[in-house]
PDB file of C-alpha atoms and ligand atoms in Angstrom:
ATOM      1  CA  MET A 109      -7.539  10.475  36.534  1.00 92.00           C
ATOM      2  CA  THR A 110     -10.676   8.813  35.244  1.00 96.00           C
ATOM      3  CA  PHE A 111     -11.203   8.975  31.498  1.00 97.00           C
ATOM      4  CA  SER A 112     -13.719  11.785  31.937  1.00 98.00           C
ATOM      5  CA  GLU A 113     -11.277  13.761  34.112  1.00 98.00           C
ATOM      6  CA  LEU A 114      -8.563  13.255  31.521  1.00 98.00           C
ATOM      7  CA  VAL A 115     -10.763  14.559  28.704  1.00 98.00           C
ATOM      8  CA  HIS A 116     -11.742  17.569  30.807  1.00 98.00           C
ATOM      9  CA  ALA A 117      -8.145  18.248  31.799  1.00 98.00           C
ATOM     10  CA  ARG A 118      -6.680  18.216  28.281  1.00 98.00           C
ATOM     11  CA  ARG A 119      -6.449  21.684  26.861  1.00 98.00           C
ATOM     12  CA  SER A 120      -4.565  23.203  23.961  1.00 98.00           C
ATOM     13  CA  VAL A 121      -1.700  24.869  25.783  1.00 98.00           C
ATOM     14  CA  ARG A 122       0.202  27.649  24.014  1.00 98.00           C
ATOM     15  CA  ARG A 123       3.033  28.182  26.525  1.00 98.00           C
ATOM     16  CA  PHE A 124       5.208  25.482  27.997  1.00 98.00           C
ATOM     17  CA  ASP A 125       7.762  25.722  30.807  1.00 98.00           C
ATOM     18  CA  GLU A 126      11.042  25.755  28.873  1.00 98.00           C
ATOM     19  CA  LYS A 127      13.067  25.110  32.037  1.00 97.00           C
ATOM     20  CA  TYR A 128      11.134  22.004  33.008  1.00 98.00           C
ATOM     21  CA  ASN A 129      13.089  18.758  32.955  1.00 98.00           C
ATOM     22  CA  PHE A 130      10.898  17.181  30.264  1.00 98.00           C
ATOM     23  CA  ASP A 131      10.806  13.375  30.164  1.00 98.00           C
ATOM     24  CA  HIS A 132      11.064  12.430  26.480  1.00 98.00           C
ATOM     25  CA  GLN A 133      10.211   8.851  27.451  1.00 98.00           C
ATOM     26  CA  ALA A 134       6.666  10.098  28.081  1.00 98.00           C
ATOM     27  CA  VAL A 135       6.420  10.804  24.348  1.00 98.00           C
ATOM     28  CA  THR A 136       7.749   7.312  23.597  1.00 98.00           C
ATOM     29  CA  ARG A 137       5.044   5.790  25.791  1.00 98.00           C
ATOM     30  CA  ALA A 138       2.340   8.059  24.350  1.00 99.00           C
ATOM     31  CA  LEU A 139       3.331   7.071  20.810  1.00 99.00           C
ATOM     32  CA  GLU A 140       3.175   3.399  21.759  1.00 98.00           C
ATOM     33  CA  LEU A 141      -0.484   4.001  22.645  1.00 98.00           C
ATOM     34  CA  THR A 142      -1.034   6.251  19.630  1.00 98.00           C
ATOM     35  CA  VAL A 143      -0.324   3.457  17.155  1.00 98.00           C
ATOM     36  CA  LEU A 144      -3.111   1.437  18.777  1.00 98.00           C
ATOM     37  CA  SER A 145      -5.622   3.999  17.483  1.00 98.00           C
ATOM     38  CA  PRO A 146      -8.291   2.828  15.072  1.00 98.00           C
ATOM     39  CA  ASN A 147      -7.200   3.484  11.511  1.00 98.00           C
ATOM     40  CA  SER A 148      -8.663   2.869   8.096  1.00 98.00           C
ATOM     41  CA  SER A 149      -8.384  -0.831   7.135  1.00 98.00           C
ATOM     42  CA  ASN A 150      -5.422  -1.084   9.535  1.00 98.00           C
ATOM     43  CA  MET A 151      -3.358   0.337   6.660  1.00 98.00           C
ATOM     44  CA  GLN A 152      -1.462   2.533   9.148  1.00 98.00           C
ATOM     45  CA  THR A 153      -0.607   5.065   6.478  1.00 98.00           C
ATOM     46  CA  TRP A 154       1.039   7.199   9.127  1.00 98.00           C
ATOM     47  CA  GLU A 155       4.424   8.227  10.450  1.00 98.00           C
ATOM     48  CA  PHE A 156       5.419  10.247  13.493  1.00 98.00           C
ATOM     49  CA  TYR A 157       8.480  12.451  13.441  1.00 98.00           C
ATOM     50  CA  ARG A 158       9.852  13.497  16.803  1.00 98.00           C
ATOM     51  CA  ILE A 159      11.504  16.901  16.816  1.00 98.00           C
ATOM     52  CA  LYS A 160      13.855  16.940  19.790  1.00 98.00           C
ATOM     53  CA  SER A 161      17.156  18.606  18.940  1.00 98.00           C
ATOM     54  CA  ALA A 162      17.526  22.343  19.574  1.00 97.00           C
ATOM     55  CA  ASN A 163      18.283  23.175  15.935  1.00 98.00           C
ATOM     56  CA  LYS A 164      15.344  21.165  14.554  1.00 98.00           C
ATOM     57  CA  LEU A 165      13.016  22.646  17.195  1.00 98.00           C
ATOM     58  CA  GLU A 166      14.109  26.112  16.134  1.00 98.00           C
ATOM     59  CA  ALA A 167      13.621  25.340  12.456  1.00 98.00           C
ATOM     60  CA  MET A 168      10.205  23.800  13.090  1.00 98.00           C
ATOM     61  CA  THR A 169       9.182  26.810  15.205  1.00 98.00           C
ATOM     62  CA  LYS A 170       9.925  28.981  12.165  1.00 98.00           C
ATOM     63  CA  ALA A 171       7.799  26.657  10.019  1.00 98.00           C
ATOM     64  CA  CYS A 172       5.041  27.062  12.645  1.00 98.00           C
ATOM     65  CA  MET A 173       5.356  30.815  12.176  1.00 98.00           C
ATOM     66  CA  GLY A 174       6.763  31.342  15.667  1.00 97.00           C
ATOM     67  CA  GLN A 175       3.621  30.200  17.502  1.00 97.00           C
ATOM     68  CA  GLY A 176       4.074  30.030  21.286  1.00 97.00           C
ATOM     69  CA  ALA A 177       3.064  26.371  21.355  1.00 98.00           C
ATOM     70  CA  ALA A 178       5.970  25.616  19.029  1.00 98.00           C
ATOM     71  CA  ARG A 179       8.495  28.143  20.362  1.00 98.00           C
ATOM     72  CA  THR A 180       8.268  26.907  23.958  1.00 98.00           C
ATOM     73  CA  ALA A 181       7.743  23.187  23.241  1.00 98.00           C
ATOM     74  CA  SER A 182      10.154  20.675  24.765  1.00 98.00           C
ATOM     75  CA  GLU A 183       9.388  18.348  21.866  1.00 98.00           C
ATOM     76  CA  MET A 184       7.189  18.503  18.788  1.00 98.00           C
ATOM     77  CA  VAL A 185       5.683  15.506  17.032  1.00 98.00           C
ATOM     78  CA  VAL A 186       4.806  15.773  13.355  1.00 98.00           C
ATOM     79  CA  PHE A 187       1.878  13.560  12.381  1.00 98.00           C
ATOM     80  CA  VAL A 188       2.406  12.551   8.775  1.00 98.00           C
ATOM     81  CA  CYS A 189       0.031  10.894   6.276  1.00 98.00           C
ATOM     82  CA  ARG A 190       1.716   8.388   3.975  1.00 98.00           C
ATOM     83  CA  PRO A 191      -0.904   7.280   1.426  1.00 97.00           C
ATOM     84  CA  ASP A 192       2.033   6.684  -0.921  1.00 97.00           C
ATOM     85  CA  LEU A 193       3.053   3.698   1.243  1.00 98.00           C
ATOM     86  CA  TRP A 194      -0.223   1.898   0.625  1.00 98.00           C
ATOM     87  CA  GLU A 195       1.319  -1.047  -1.276  1.00 98.00           C
ATOM     88  CA  LYS A 196       3.812  -1.736   1.493  1.00 98.00           C
ATOM     89  CA  ARG A 197       1.139  -1.500   4.142  1.00 98.00           C
ATOM     90  CA  ALA A 198      -1.294  -3.731   2.241  1.00 98.00           C
ATOM     91  CA  SER A 199       1.342  -6.421   1.766  1.00 98.00           C
ATOM     92  CA  TRP A 200       2.333  -6.149   5.459  1.00 98.00           C
ATOM     93  CA  ASN A 201      -1.298  -6.776   6.422  1.00 98.00           C
ATOM     94  CA  LEU A 202      -1.521  -9.664   3.971  1.00 97.00           C
ATOM     95  CA  LYS A 203       1.621 -11.154   5.497  1.00 97.00           C
ATOM     96  CA  GLN A 204       0.067 -10.967   8.997  1.00 97.00           C
ATOM     97  CA  ILE A 205      -2.930 -12.935   7.727  1.00 95.00           C
ATOM     98  CA  MET A 206      -0.894 -15.500   5.814  1.00 95.00           C
ATOM     99  CA  LYS A 207       1.433 -16.031   8.797  1.00 94.00           C
ATOM    100  CA  ASN A 208      -1.452 -17.563  10.700  1.00 91.00           C
ATOM    101  CA  VAL A 209      -2.798 -19.673   7.845  1.00 93.00           C
ATOM    102  CA  LYS A 210      -2.167 -23.312   8.755  1.00 91.00           C
ATOM    103  CA  ASP A 211      -3.135 -24.849   5.435  1.00 91.00           C
ATOM    104  CA  PRO A 212      -2.859 -22.499   2.399  1.00 90.00           C
ATOM    105  CA  ALA A 213      -4.781 -25.024   0.277  1.00 91.00           C
ATOM    106  CA  ASN A 214      -7.638 -25.011   2.741  1.00 93.00           C
ATOM    107  CA  MET A 215      -8.060 -21.469   3.952  1.00 94.00           C
ATOM    108  CA  SER A 216     -10.998 -20.482   6.160  1.00 94.00           C
ATOM    109  CA  LYS A 217     -13.653 -18.089   4.888  1.00 95.00           C
ATOM    110  CA  LEU A 218     -12.277 -15.338   7.123  1.00 95.00           C
ATOM    111  CA  GLU A 219      -8.702 -15.891   5.923  1.00 94.00           C
ATOM    112  CA  LYS A 220      -9.855 -15.829   2.284  1.00 95.00           C
ATOM    113  CA  ARG A 221     -11.771 -12.622   2.937  1.00 96.00           C
ATOM    114  CA  GLY A 222      -8.692 -11.013   4.507  1.00 96.00           C
ATOM    115  CA  GLN A 223      -6.531 -12.098   1.600  1.00 96.00           C
ATOM    116  CA  TYR A 224      -9.024 -10.712  -0.919  1.00 97.00           C
ATOM    117  CA  TYR A 225      -9.256  -7.443   1.020  1.00 97.00           C
ATOM    118  CA  TYR A 226      -5.543  -6.664   0.991  1.00 98.00           C
ATOM    119  CA  GLN A 227      -4.796  -8.235  -2.380  1.00 97.00           C
ATOM    120  CA  THR A 228      -7.739  -6.864  -4.364  1.00 97.00           C
ATOM    121  CA  VAL A 229      -9.839  -4.287  -2.505  1.00 96.00           C
ATOM    122  CA  MET A 230      -6.967  -2.107  -1.230  1.00 97.00           C
ATOM    123  CA  PRO A 231      -5.319  -1.831  -4.666  1.00 97.00           C
ATOM    124  CA  LEU A 232      -8.732  -0.934  -6.074  1.00 95.00           C
ATOM    125  CA  PHE A 233      -9.126   1.940  -3.609  1.00 95.00           C
ATOM    126  CA  TYR A 234      -5.546   3.169  -3.291  1.00 96.00           C
ATOM    127  CA  GLY A 235      -4.005   2.273  -6.648  1.00 95.00           C
ATOM    128  CA  SER A 236      -3.575   4.340  -9.773  1.00 94.00           C
ATOM    129  CA  TRP A 237      -3.160   3.686 -13.475  1.00 95.00           C
ATOM    130  CA  PRO A 238      -1.640   6.083 -16.021  1.00 96.00           C
ATOM    131  CA  PHE A 239      -3.733   9.055 -17.182  1.00 95.00           C
ATOM    132  CA  GLY A 240      -6.084   8.790 -14.169  1.00 94.00           C
ATOM    133  CA  LEU A 241      -7.696   5.701 -15.638  1.00 96.00           C
ATOM    134  CA  LYS A 242      -8.185   4.023 -12.266  1.00 94.00           C
ATOM    135  CA  THR A 243     -10.077   7.081 -10.991  1.00 96.00           C
ATOM    136  CA  LEU A 244     -12.353   6.801 -14.023  1.00 96.00           C
ATOM    137  CA  PHE A 245     -12.719   3.089 -13.371  1.00 95.00           C
ATOM    138  CA  ARG A 246     -13.698   3.751  -9.737  1.00 95.00           C
ATOM    139  CA  LYS A 247     -16.162   6.458 -10.812  1.00 96.00           C
ATOM    140  CA  GLY A 248     -17.613   3.963 -13.291  1.00 96.00           C
ATOM    141  CA  ILE A 249     -18.127   1.387 -10.531  1.00 95.00           C
ATOM    142  CA  ALA A 250     -19.808   4.044  -8.334  1.00 95.00           C
ATOM    143  CA  LEU A 251     -22.081   5.008 -11.231  1.00 96.00           C
ATOM    144  CA  TRP A 252     -23.010   1.378 -11.763  1.00 96.00           C
ATOM    145  CA  TYR A 253     -24.012   1.037  -8.108  1.00 96.00           C
ATOM    146  CA  THR A 254     -26.038   4.262  -8.311  1.00 96.00           C
ATOM    147  CA  LEU A 255     -27.883   2.947 -11.367  1.00 97.00           C
ATOM    148  CA  THR A 256     -28.584  -0.381  -9.711  1.00 97.00           C
ATOM    149  CA  GLY A 257     -29.725   1.300  -6.472  1.00 97.00           C
ATOM    150  CA  LYS A 258     -27.030  -0.253  -4.259  1.00 96.00           C
ATOM    151  CA  PRO A 259     -24.764   1.414  -1.701  1.00 95.00           C
ATOM    152  CA  ILE A 260     -21.024   1.615  -2.357  1.00 93.00           C
ATOM    153  CA  MET A 261     -18.092   3.499  -0.854  1.00 92.00           C
ATOM    154  CA  ARG A 262     -17.577   6.257  -3.363  1.00 92.00           C
ATOM    155  CA  TRP A 263     -13.829   6.736  -2.961  1.00 90.00           C
ATOM    156  CA  SER A 264     -12.465   7.481  -6.372  1.00 93.00           C
ATOM    157  CA  THR A 265     -10.004  10.377  -6.381  1.00 94.00           C
ATOM    158  CA  LYS A 266      -6.628  10.932  -4.741  1.00 93.00           C
ATOM    159  CA  ASP A 267      -8.313  13.525  -2.513  1.00 96.00           C
ATOM    160  CA  ASP A 268     -10.733  10.885  -1.249  1.00 96.00           C
ATOM    161  CA  ILE A 269      -7.733   8.822  -0.147  1.00 96.00           C
ATOM    162  CA  ARG A 270      -6.131  11.892   1.443  1.00 97.00           C
ATOM    163  CA  VAL A 271      -9.281  12.340   3.542  1.00 97.00           C
ATOM    164  CA  VAL A 272      -9.154   8.666   4.550  1.00 97.00           C
ATOM    165  CA  CYS A 273      -5.574   9.089   5.786  1.00 98.00           C
ATOM    166  CA  HIS A 274      -6.210  12.374   7.582  1.00 98.00           C
ATOM    167  CA  LYS A 275      -9.188  10.864   9.437  1.00 98.00           C
ATOM    168  CA  SER A 276      -6.965   8.158  10.924  1.00 98.00           C
ATOM    169  CA  LEU A 277      -4.231  10.659  11.781  1.00 98.00           C
ATOM    170  CA  GLY A 278      -6.769  12.885  13.561  1.00 98.00           C
ATOM    171  CA  ILE A 279      -7.831   9.999  15.766  1.00 98.00           C
ATOM    172  CA  ALA A 280      -4.184   9.117  16.411  1.00 98.00           C
ATOM    173  CA  ALA A 281      -3.503  12.727  17.400  1.00 98.00           C
ATOM    174  CA  GLN A 282      -6.244  12.603  20.016  1.00 98.00           C
ATOM    175  CA  THR A 283      -4.909   9.337  21.470  1.00 98.00           C
ATOM    176  CA  PHE A 284      -1.497  10.978  21.647  1.00 99.00           C
ATOM    177  CA  MET A 285      -2.734  14.152  23.336  1.00 98.00           C
ATOM    178  CA  LEU A 286      -4.759  12.256  25.940  1.00 98.00           C
ATOM    179  CA  SER A 287      -1.821   9.935  26.587  1.00 98.00           C
ATOM    180  CA  MET A 288       0.468  12.915  27.099  1.00 98.00           C
ATOM    181  CA  LYS A 289      -2.036  14.428  29.532  1.00 98.00           C
ATOM    182  CA  ASN A 290      -2.102  11.103  31.340  1.00 98.00           C
ATOM    183  CA  GLU A 291       1.705  11.364  31.598  1.00 98.00           C
ATOM    184  CA  GLY A 292       1.315  14.765  33.276  1.00 98.00           C
ATOM    185  CA  TYR A 293       2.190  16.805  30.191  1.00 98.00           C
ATOM    186  CA  ASP A 294       0.350  19.195  27.924  1.00 98.00           C
ATOM    187  CA  THR A 295       0.050  19.508  24.179  1.00 98.00           C
ATOM    188  CA  CYS A 296      -1.148  21.809  21.444  1.00 98.00           C
ATOM    189  CA  PRO A 297      -2.224  20.495  18.043  1.00 98.00           C
ATOM    190  CA  MET A 298      -1.187  22.851  15.273  1.00 98.00           C
ATOM    191  CA  GLU A 299      -2.270  23.219  11.673  1.00 98.00           C
ATOM    192  CA  GLY A 300      -0.827  26.702  11.563  1.00 98.00           C
ATOM    193  CA  PHE A 301       2.416  25.909   9.789  1.00 98.00           C
ATOM    194  CA  ASP A 302       4.036  26.230   6.400  1.00 98.00           C
ATOM    195  CA  GLU A 303       3.666  22.738   4.973  1.00 97.00           C
ATOM    196  CA  GLN A 304       6.542  23.131   2.513  1.00 97.00           C
ATOM    197  CA  TRP A 305       8.956  24.375   5.173  1.00 97.00           C
ATOM    198  CA  ALA A 306       7.966  21.716   7.683  1.00 98.00           C
ATOM    199  CA  ALA A 307       8.181  18.930   5.086  1.00 98.00           C
ATOM    200  CA  LYS A 308      11.686  20.039   4.146  1.00 98.00           C
ATOM    201  CA  ILE A 309      12.877  19.962   7.774  1.00 98.00           C
ATOM    202  CA  ILE A 310      11.911  16.321   8.147  1.00 98.00           C
ATOM    203  CA  ASP A 311      12.830  15.489   4.569  1.00 98.00           C
ATOM    204  CA  LEU A 312       9.441  14.163   3.535  1.00 98.00           C
ATOM    205  CA  PRO A 313       9.099  12.566   0.115  1.00 96.00           C
ATOM    206  CA  LYS A 314       6.519  13.627  -2.461  1.00 93.00           C
ATOM    207  CA  GLY A 315       3.205  11.984  -1.623  1.00 94.00           C
ATOM    208  CA  ALA A 316       3.598  12.440   2.129  1.00 98.00           C
ATOM    209  CA  GLU A 317       1.498  15.086   3.806  1.00 98.00           C
ATOM    210  CA  ILE A 318       1.586  16.645   7.268  1.00 98.00           C
ATOM    211  CA  CYS A 319      -1.666  16.348   9.173  1.00 98.00           C
ATOM    212  CA  MET A 320      -0.716  18.128  12.374  1.00 98.00           C
ATOM    213  CA  ILE A 321       2.263  19.202  14.405  1.00 98.00           C
ATOM    214  CA  ILE A 322       1.814  18.703  18.129  1.00 98.00           C
ATOM    215  CA  GLY A 323       3.774  20.788  20.585  1.00 98.00           C
ATOM    216  CA  CYS A 324       4.484  19.030  23.898  1.00 98.00           C
ATOM    217  CA  GLY A 325       5.732  20.224  27.247  1.00 98.00           C
ATOM    218  CA  LYS A 326       4.848  21.124  30.805  1.00 98.00           C
ATOM    219  CA  GLY A 327       2.049  23.628  30.386  1.00 98.00           C
ATOM    220  CA  LEU A 328       2.135  26.994  32.104  1.00 98.00           C
ATOM    221  CA  PRO A 329      -1.116  28.474  33.487  1.00 97.00           C
ATOM    222  CA  GLU A 330      -0.820  31.403  31.042  1.00 97.00           C
ATOM    223  CA  GLY A 331      -0.676  28.816  28.226  1.00 98.00           C
ATOM    224  CA  ILE A 332      -4.427  28.365  28.548  1.00 98.00           C
ATOM    225  CA  LEU A 333      -5.752  31.413  26.770  1.00 96.00           C
ATOM    226  CA  SER A 334      -9.402  31.272  27.769  1.00 97.00           C
ATOM    227  CA  GLU A 335     -12.066  29.249  29.482  1.00 97.00           C
ATOM    228  CA  ARG A 336     -13.164  26.276  27.429  1.00 97.00           C
ATOM    229  CA  VAL A 337     -16.402  26.985  25.580  1.00 97.00           C
ATOM    230  CA  ARG A 338     -18.438  24.680  23.360  1.00 98.00           C
ATOM    231  CA  LEU A 339     -21.706  24.975  21.444  1.00 98.00           C
ATOM    232  CA  PRO A 340     -24.813  23.707  23.249  1.00 98.00           C
ATOM    233  CA  MET A 341     -25.283  19.960  22.709  1.00 98.00           C
ATOM    234  CA  LYS A 342     -28.665  20.511  21.050  1.00 98.00           C
ATOM    235  CA  GLU A 343     -26.984  22.429  18.237  1.00 98.00           C
ATOM    236  CA  VAL A 344     -24.615  19.615  17.355  1.00 98.00           C
ATOM    237  CA  VAL A 345     -26.224  16.348  18.475  1.00 98.00           C
ATOM    238  CA  PHE A 346     -29.245  15.014  16.642  1.00 98.00           C
ATOM    239  CA  GLU A 347     -31.342  12.037  17.582  1.00 98.00           C
ATOM    240  CA  LEU A 348     -33.296  10.326  14.830  1.00 98.00           C
TER     241      LEU A 348
HETATM  242  C1  LIG B  63      -6.633  20.318  13.611  1.00 62.86           C
HETATM  243  C2  LIG B  63      -6.365  21.357  14.647  1.00 62.86           C
HETATM  244  C3  LIG B  63      -5.497  22.395  14.370  1.00 62.86           C
HETATM  245  C4  LIG B  63      -5.191  23.354  15.333  1.00 62.86           C
HETATM  246  N1  LIG B  63      -4.270  24.317  15.047  1.00 62.86           N
HETATM  247  C5  LIG B  63      -3.886  25.160  16.020  1.00 62.86           C
HETATM  248  C6  LIG B  63      -2.822  26.057  15.792  1.00 62.86           C
HETATM  249  O1  LIG B  63      -2.203  26.094  14.739  1.00 62.86           O
HETATM  250  N2  LIG B  63      -2.472  26.898  16.796  1.00 62.86           N
HETATM  251  C7  LIG B  63      -3.085  26.885  18.014  1.00 62.86           C
HETATM  252  O2  LIG B  63      -2.713  27.669  18.882  1.00 62.86           O
HETATM  253  N3  LIG B  63      -4.118  26.027  18.248  1.00 62.86           N
HETATM  254  C8  LIG B  63      -4.509  25.158  17.299  1.00 62.86           C
HETATM  255  N4  LIG B  63      -5.512  24.242  17.549  1.00 62.86           N
HETATM  256  C9  LIG B  63      -6.143  24.199  18.873  1.00 62.86           C
HETATM  257  C10 LIG B  63      -7.587  24.679  18.854  1.00 62.86           C
HETATM  258  O3  LIG B  63      -7.612  26.060  18.704  1.00 62.86           O
HETATM  259  C11 LIG B  63      -8.258  24.195  20.138  1.00 62.86           C
HETATM  260  O4  LIG B  63      -8.298  22.812  20.135  1.00 62.86           O
HETATM  261  C12 LIG B  63      -9.676  24.758  20.292  1.00 62.86           C
HETATM  262  O5  LIG B  63      -9.654  26.136  20.439  1.00 62.86           O
HETATM  263  C13 LIG B  63     -10.373  24.135  21.496  1.00 62.86           C
HETATM  264  O6  LIG B  63      -9.618  24.311  22.690  1.00 62.86           O
HETATM  265  P1  LIG B  63      -9.136  23.091  23.589  1.00 62.86           P
HETATM  266  O7  LIG B  63      -8.263  22.200  22.752  1.00 62.86           O
HETATM  267  O8  LIG B  63      -8.353  23.728  24.727  1.00 62.86           O
HETATM  268  O9  LIG B  63     -10.334  22.360  24.082  1.00 62.86           O
HETATM  269  C14 LIG B  63      -5.826  23.285  16.598  1.00 62.86           C
HETATM  270  C15 LIG B  63      -6.709  22.236  16.873  1.00 62.86           C
HETATM  271  C16 LIG B  63      -6.960  21.284  15.930  1.00 62.86           C
HETATM  272  C17 LIG B  63      -7.869  20.130  16.262  1.00 62.86           C
END
């Protein structure tokens, strides 16, 4: 399939063939492509939990309120945001930069910029101090930029960081779904689930958040509920 054919062929499929001899290696390959997705600052604040065993699939189907796309899935993948791992991820990135530095006493401009980014900028955006003081600090910086008429990224609250993580996960989910289609399988992204139930099944720590659960399998024709319809381009695309 060409890329265009692939995009046209992917649909959210709500019924999978439960008798089909599903190749779980297809999910492995799709996930290998998924992690190549663009993501904020390459922080990779994501995790992917593969639900494969019969008992976990059953439990997760309950968490997904019995939806057909969950109930008939051969495998489900839970796309998880991990903003709480930011320190680990920042130091991993820093390590990748420093690994290639030939002379630490004589770093290039680009190497210095990378070091500053993961050592200083990431903690500024992701970090917290007691009593919400870092949020206040970030709001103060934003206010200063407003007063001086300069642009600045106005991330200041924990929710801003949650949005940052969910954006990257959304892109990853699309890479995954297209990759699965390319493997000859179908998917259905789901946000219709009980977050607390689902988090318990995969034993998520506090601070982690589920972005989407994606049901995977061999789609059945009746799994496509209707013709695909979209708004006219002129209602959603604007040229300036
Ligand atoms: C974030 C997100 C959450 C979704 N949640 C569900 C869901 O819980 N159950 C479901 O059947 N479909 C779900 N969908 C699928 C959408 O309904 C579907 O993508 C939309 O109707 C367009 O159809 P298409 O994917 O076949 O093009 C979700 C899609 C997205 C992107």
